[in-house]
mmCIF file of C-alpha atoms in Angstrom:
data_model
loop_
_atom_site.group_PDB
_atom_site.id
_atom_site.type_symbol
_atom_site.label_atom_id
_atom_site.label_comp_id
_atom_site.label_asym_id
_atom_site.label_seq_id
_atom_site.Cartn_x
_atom_site.Cartn_y
_atom_site.Cartn_z
ATOM 1 C CA MET A 1 -10.420 16.281 2.975
ATOM 2 C CA GLY A 2 -7.766 14.636 0.913
ATOM 3 C CA VAL A 3 -4.835 13.200 2.756
ATOM 4 C CA ILE A 4 -1.355 12.682 0.974
ATOM 5 C CA ALA A 5 0.934 10.317 2.827
ATOM 6 C CA ASN A 6 3.301 9.605 0.077
ATOM 7 C CA ALA A 7 6.119 11.015 2.050
ATOM 8 C CA ALA A 8 6.039 7.609 3.880
ATOM 9 C CA ASP A 9 6.295 5.544 0.761
ATOM 10 C CA GLY A 10 9.784 4.513 1.549
ATOM 11 C CA TRP A 11 8.645 3.020 4.968
ATOM 12 C CA PRO A 12 7.960 -0.628 5.432
ATOM 13 C CA SER A 13 4.131 -1.275 4.237
ATOM 14 C CA ALA A 14 2.983 -1.754 7.997
ATOM 15 C CA ALA A 15 4.678 1.600 8.862
ATOM 16 C CA ARG A 16 3.021 3.469 5.851
ATOM 17 C CA ASP A 17 -0.462 2.047 6.666
ATOM 18 C CA TRP A 18 -0.022 3.226 10.117
ATOM 19 C CA ALA A 19 0.868 6.705 8.988
ATOM 20 C CA VAL A 20 -2.342 6.810 6.920
ATOM 21 C CA THR A 21 -4.403 5.472 9.951
ATOM 22 C CA SER A 22 -2.859 7.807 12.353
ATOM 23 C CA GLU A 23 -3.762 10.946 10.270
ATOM 24 C CA PHE A 24 -7.283 9.683 9.900
ATOM 25 C CA THR A 25 -7.645 8.942 13.662
ATOM 26 C CA MET A 26 -6.303 12.474 14.193
ATOM 27 C CA LEU A 27 -8.532 14.218 11.776
ATOM 28 C CA ARG A 28 -11.875 12.520 12.334
ATOM 29 C CA PRO A 29 -12.422 13.969 15.810
ATOM 30 C CA LEU A 30 -11.991 17.464 14.233
ATOM 31 C CA GLY A 31 -15.025 16.667 11.913
ATOM 32 C CA TYR A 32 -13.148 15.739 8.878
ATOM 33 C CA GLU A 33 -13.925 12.933 6.670
ATOM 34 C CA PRO A 34 -10.463 11.980 5.428
ATOM 35 C CA GLU A 35 -9.704 10.122 2.307
ATOM 36 C CA GLU A 36 -6.211 9.058 1.209
ATOM 37 C CA ILE A 37 -4.990 10.333 -2.175
ATOM 38 C CA ASP A 38 -2.236 7.992 -3.049
ATOM 39 C CA LEU A 39 -0.155 9.702 -5.746
ATOM 40 C CA ARG A 40 1.254 6.228 -6.905
ATOM 41 C CA GLY A 41 -2.204 5.717 -8.635
ATOM 42 C CA PHE A 42 -1.804 8.935 -10.739
ATOM 43 C CA THR A 43 1.572 8.433 -12.560
ATOM 44 C CA SER A 44 0.399 8.623 -16.121
ATOM 45 C CA ALA A 45 -2.418 11.164 -16.090
ATOM 46 C CA PRO A 46 -1.472 14.778 -14.705
ATOM 47 C CA ASN A 47 -4.935 16.176 -15.758
ATOM 48 C CA GLU A 48 -6.575 13.381 -13.881
ATOM 49 C CA THR A 49 -4.478 14.276 -10.785
ATOM 50 C CA LEU A 50 -5.569 17.920 -11.174
ATOM 51 C CA GLU A 51 -9.287 17.152 -11.419
ATOM 52 C CA HIS A 52 -9.129 14.632 -8.613
ATOM 53 C CA LEU A 53 -7.363 17.091 -6.154
ATOM 54 C CA ARG A 54 -9.875 19.735 -7.222
ATOM 55 C CA THR A 55 -12.685 17.605 -5.680
ATOM 56 C CA PHE A 56 -11.287 18.228 -2.228
ATOM 57 C CA PRO A 57 -11.839 21.501 -0.557
ATOM 58 C CA LEU A 58 -8.685 20.771 1.727
ATOM 59 C CA ILE A 59 -5.517 18.768 1.132
ATOM 60 C CA TRP A 60 -3.635 17.664 4.159
ATOM 61 C CA VAL A 61 -0.058 16.340 3.482
ATOM 62 C CA ARG A 62 1.751 14.520 6.249
ATOM 63 C CA GLY A 63 5.434 14.290 7.112
ATOM 64 C CA GLY A 64 8.014 11.773 6.164
ATOM 65 C CA ASN A 65 10.809 11.941 3.493
ATOM 66 C CA THR A 66 10.421 15.333 1.757
ATOM 67 C CA PHE A 67 12.473 14.140 -1.360
ATOM 68 C CA VAL A 68 10.245 10.959 -1.874
ATOM 69 C CA LEU A 69 7.205 13.264 -1.386
ATOM 70 C CA ARG A 70 8.445 15.692 -4.031
ATOM 71 C CA ALA A 71 9.400 12.756 -6.492
ATOM 72 C CA ARG A 72 5.869 11.298 -6.144
ATOM 73 C CA MET A 73 4.328 14.756 -6.742
ATOM 74 C CA ALA A 74 6.408 15.269 -9.801
ATOM 75 C CA GLN A 75 5.587 11.614 -11.249
ATOM 76 C CA SER A 76 1.857 12.206 -10.645
ATOM 77 C CA GLY A 77 1.508 15.840 -11.766
ATOM 78 C CA ALA A 78 0.434 16.819 -8.213
ATOM 79 C CA ASP A 79 3.083 19.423 -7.971
ATOM 80 C CA VAL A 80 1.692 21.455 -11.002
ATOM 81 C CA ALA A 81 -1.715 20.826 -9.912
ATOM 82 C CA LEU A 82 -1.297 21.895 -6.207
ATOM 83 C CA GLN A 83 0.636 25.036 -7.480
ATOM 84 C CA GLU A 84 -2.297 26.041 -9.526
ATOM 85 C CA LEU A 85 -5.054 24.992 -7.081
ATOM 86 C CA VAL A 86 -3.469 26.697 -4.037
ATOM 87 C CA SER A 87 -2.340 29.854 -5.746
ATOM 88 C CA THR A 88 -5.863 30.408 -7.151
ATOM 89 C CA GLY A 89 -7.524 29.706 -3.816
ATOM 90 C CA ALA A 90 -9.442 26.747 -5.292
ATOM 91 C CA ILE A 91 -8.343 24.475 -2.402
ATOM 92 C CA ALA A 92 -6.812 24.989 0.990
ATOM 93 C CA TYR A 93 -3.519 23.213 1.900
ATOM 94 C CA GLY A 94 -2.348 21.916 5.172
ATOM 95 C CA GLY A 95 0.531 19.796 6.268
ATOM 96 C CA TYR A 96 3.393 19.270 8.615
ATOM 97 C CA SER A 97 7.169 18.389 8.392
ATOM 98 C CA ALA A 98 7.710 17.182 4.740
ATOM 99 C CA GLY A 99 4.300 18.315 3.986
ATOM 100 C CA ALA A 100 5.204 21.974 4.917
ATOM 101 C CA CYS A 101 8.671 21.910 3.635
ATOM 102 C CA ILE A 102 7.711 20.924 0.225
ATOM 103 C CA LEU A 103 5.932 24.421 -0.204
ATOM 104 C CA SER A 104 9.393 26.119 -0.174
ATOM 105 C CA PRO A 105 11.375 27.246 -3.261
ATOM 106 C CA THR A 106 14.099 24.627 -2.598
ATOM 107 C CA LEU A 107 14.616 21.457 -0.730
ATOM 108 C CA ARG A 108 18.323 22.324 -0.159
ATOM 109 C CA GLY A 109 19.362 21.927 3.344
ATOM 110 C CA LEU A 110 16.586 19.251 4.103
ATOM 111 C CA GLU A 111 19.078 16.559 3.418
ATOM 112 C CA LEU A 112 20.055 17.032 7.002
ATOM 113 C CA PHE A 113 16.661 15.569 7.988
ATOM 114 C CA ASP A 114 15.755 13.370 4.838
ATOM 115 C CA ASP A 115 17.879 11.047 2.712
ATOM 116 C CA PRO A 116 17.596 12.098 -1.023
ATOM 117 C CA ALA A 117 19.217 8.688 -1.864
ATOM 118 C CA ASP A 118 15.874 7.166 -0.905
ATOM 119 C CA VAL A 119 14.175 8.556 -4.026
ATOM 120 C CA PRO A 120 15.943 6.212 -6.661
ATOM 121 C CA LEU A 121 15.115 3.152 -4.380
ATOM 122 C CA VAL A 122 11.530 4.191 -3.699
ATOM 123 C CA CYS A 123 10.499 6.181 -6.774
ATOM 124 C CA ALA A 124 12.853 4.978 -9.439
ATOM 125 C CA ALA A 125 13.823 8.636 -10.092
ATOM 126 C CA ALA A 126 16.433 11.164 -9.302
ATOM 127 C CA PRO A 127 15.861 13.459 -6.455
ATOM 128 C CA ILE A 128 14.432 16.743 -7.175
ATOM 129 C CA TRP A 129 15.791 19.718 -5.430
ATOM 130 C CA ASP A 130 13.206 22.328 -6.183
ATOM 131 C CA GLY A 131 10.310 22.737 -3.920
ATOM 132 C CA LEU A 132 6.767 23.832 -5.106
ATOM 133 C CA GLY A 133 7.613 27.494 -4.572
ATOM 134 C CA ILE A 134 4.297 28.200 -3.142
ATOM 135 C CA VAL A 135 5.890 30.097 -0.294
ATOM 136 C CA THR A 136 8.930 32.314 -0.974
ATOM 137 C CA PHE A 137 10.924 31.239 2.099
ATOM 138 C CA GLN A 138 12.416 28.158 3.477
ATOM 139 C CA ILE A 139 10.580 26.243 6.196
ATOM 140 C CA VAL A 140 12.581 24.735 9.014
ATOM 141 C CA PRO A 141 10.307 22.125 10.829
ATOM 142 C CA HIS A 142 10.603 20.637 14.215
ATOM 143 C CA TYR A 143 12.041 23.964 15.637
ATOM 144 C CA GLN A 144 12.465 23.577 19.671
ATOM 145 C CA SER A 145 9.996 20.562 19.444
ATOM 146 C CA GLU A 146 10.166 18.027 22.031
ATOM 147 C CA GLY A 147 10.519 14.454 20.834
ATOM 148 C CA HIS A 148 12.358 15.173 17.525
ATOM 149 C CA GLU A 149 15.071 12.770 17.186
ATOM 150 C CA HIS A 150 17.755 15.085 15.995
ATOM 151 C CA PRO A 151 17.300 18.655 17.278
ATOM 152 C CA GLU A 152 20.890 19.381 16.617
ATOM 153 C CA ARG A 153 20.192 19.115 12.847
ATOM 154 C CA VAL A 154 17.401 21.635 13.193
ATOM 155 C CA ASP A 155 19.916 24.185 14.794
ATOM 156 C CA GLU A 156 22.515 23.133 12.043
ATOM 157 C CA LEU A 157 20.048 24.055 9.384
ATOM 158 C CA ILE A 158 19.056 27.266 10.949
ATOM 159 C CA HIS A 159 22.737 28.253 11.247
ATOM 160 C CA ARG A 160 23.363 27.159 7.676
ATOM 161 C CA TYR A 161 20.439 29.370 6.336
ATOM 162 C CA THR A 162 21.467 32.332 8.507
ATOM 163 C CA ARG A 163 25.164 32.055 7.230
ATOM 164 C CA GLU A 164 23.882 31.780 3.542
ATOM 165 C CA GLY A 165 21.431 34.600 3.951
ATOM 166 C CA VAL A 166 18.481 32.394 3.209
ATOM 167 C CA ASP A 167 15.036 33.678 4.154
ATOM 168 C CA PHE A 168 13.268 31.036 6.406
ATOM 169 C CA ARG A 169 10.695 30.588 8.917
ATOM 170 C CA THR A 170 10.995 28.136 11.828
ATOM 171 C CA LEU A 171 7.857 25.949 12.895
ATOM 172 C CA ARG A 172 7.516 24.263 16.229
ATOM 173 C CA ASP A 173 5.452 20.966 15.837
ATOM 174 C CA SER A 174 2.430 22.702 17.532
ATOM 175 C CA GLU A 175 2.555 25.654 15.286
ATOM 176 C CA VAL A 176 0.835 26.598 11.922
ATOM 177 C CA LEU A 177 1.644 28.923 9.058
ATOM 178 C CA THR A 178 -1.290 30.598 7.240
ATOM 179 C CA ILE A 179 -0.902 31.941 3.914
ATOM 180 C CA VAL A 180 -3.671 33.684 2.249
ATOM 181 C CA THR A 181 -3.827 34.095 -1.485
ATOM 182 C CA ASP A 182 -5.718 36.737 -3.365
#
């Protein structure tokens, strides 16, 4: 299993290291042998990214800043690779928070949770507002989830999407969304 933790790239290095360790700690008792896929190491070879991602039957993408994650995916070519690999059923994809939201057609609205201004500082790039478009609807994370630091922002995003007629799905922290491709 490959683990992408680049949504945490804007955090202090000790916090980012903890983010990777915590994922591994959670996944190992479930029988997985996690290995980090650090997209920062694939910035000049998109074909290499595709071939590397292809070696994993499952890619797990953790939360953090969705905009930083999106920029890292674009810089490494992981965005195009994941679109191809997931849509053809070559790999399975799992993730939460930013790792789930990135699958939507757009990241508009997620600025309520994550700061797109982090992208130039962390990735030396402009924020990308397009998601991967692997799902056809927006994902609203942390819905009615205990411990989320800003539940009012979740409600605000739901209200905004409802008002604008945006198709969306809410996900509680304990819920999963399964998409099966043909």
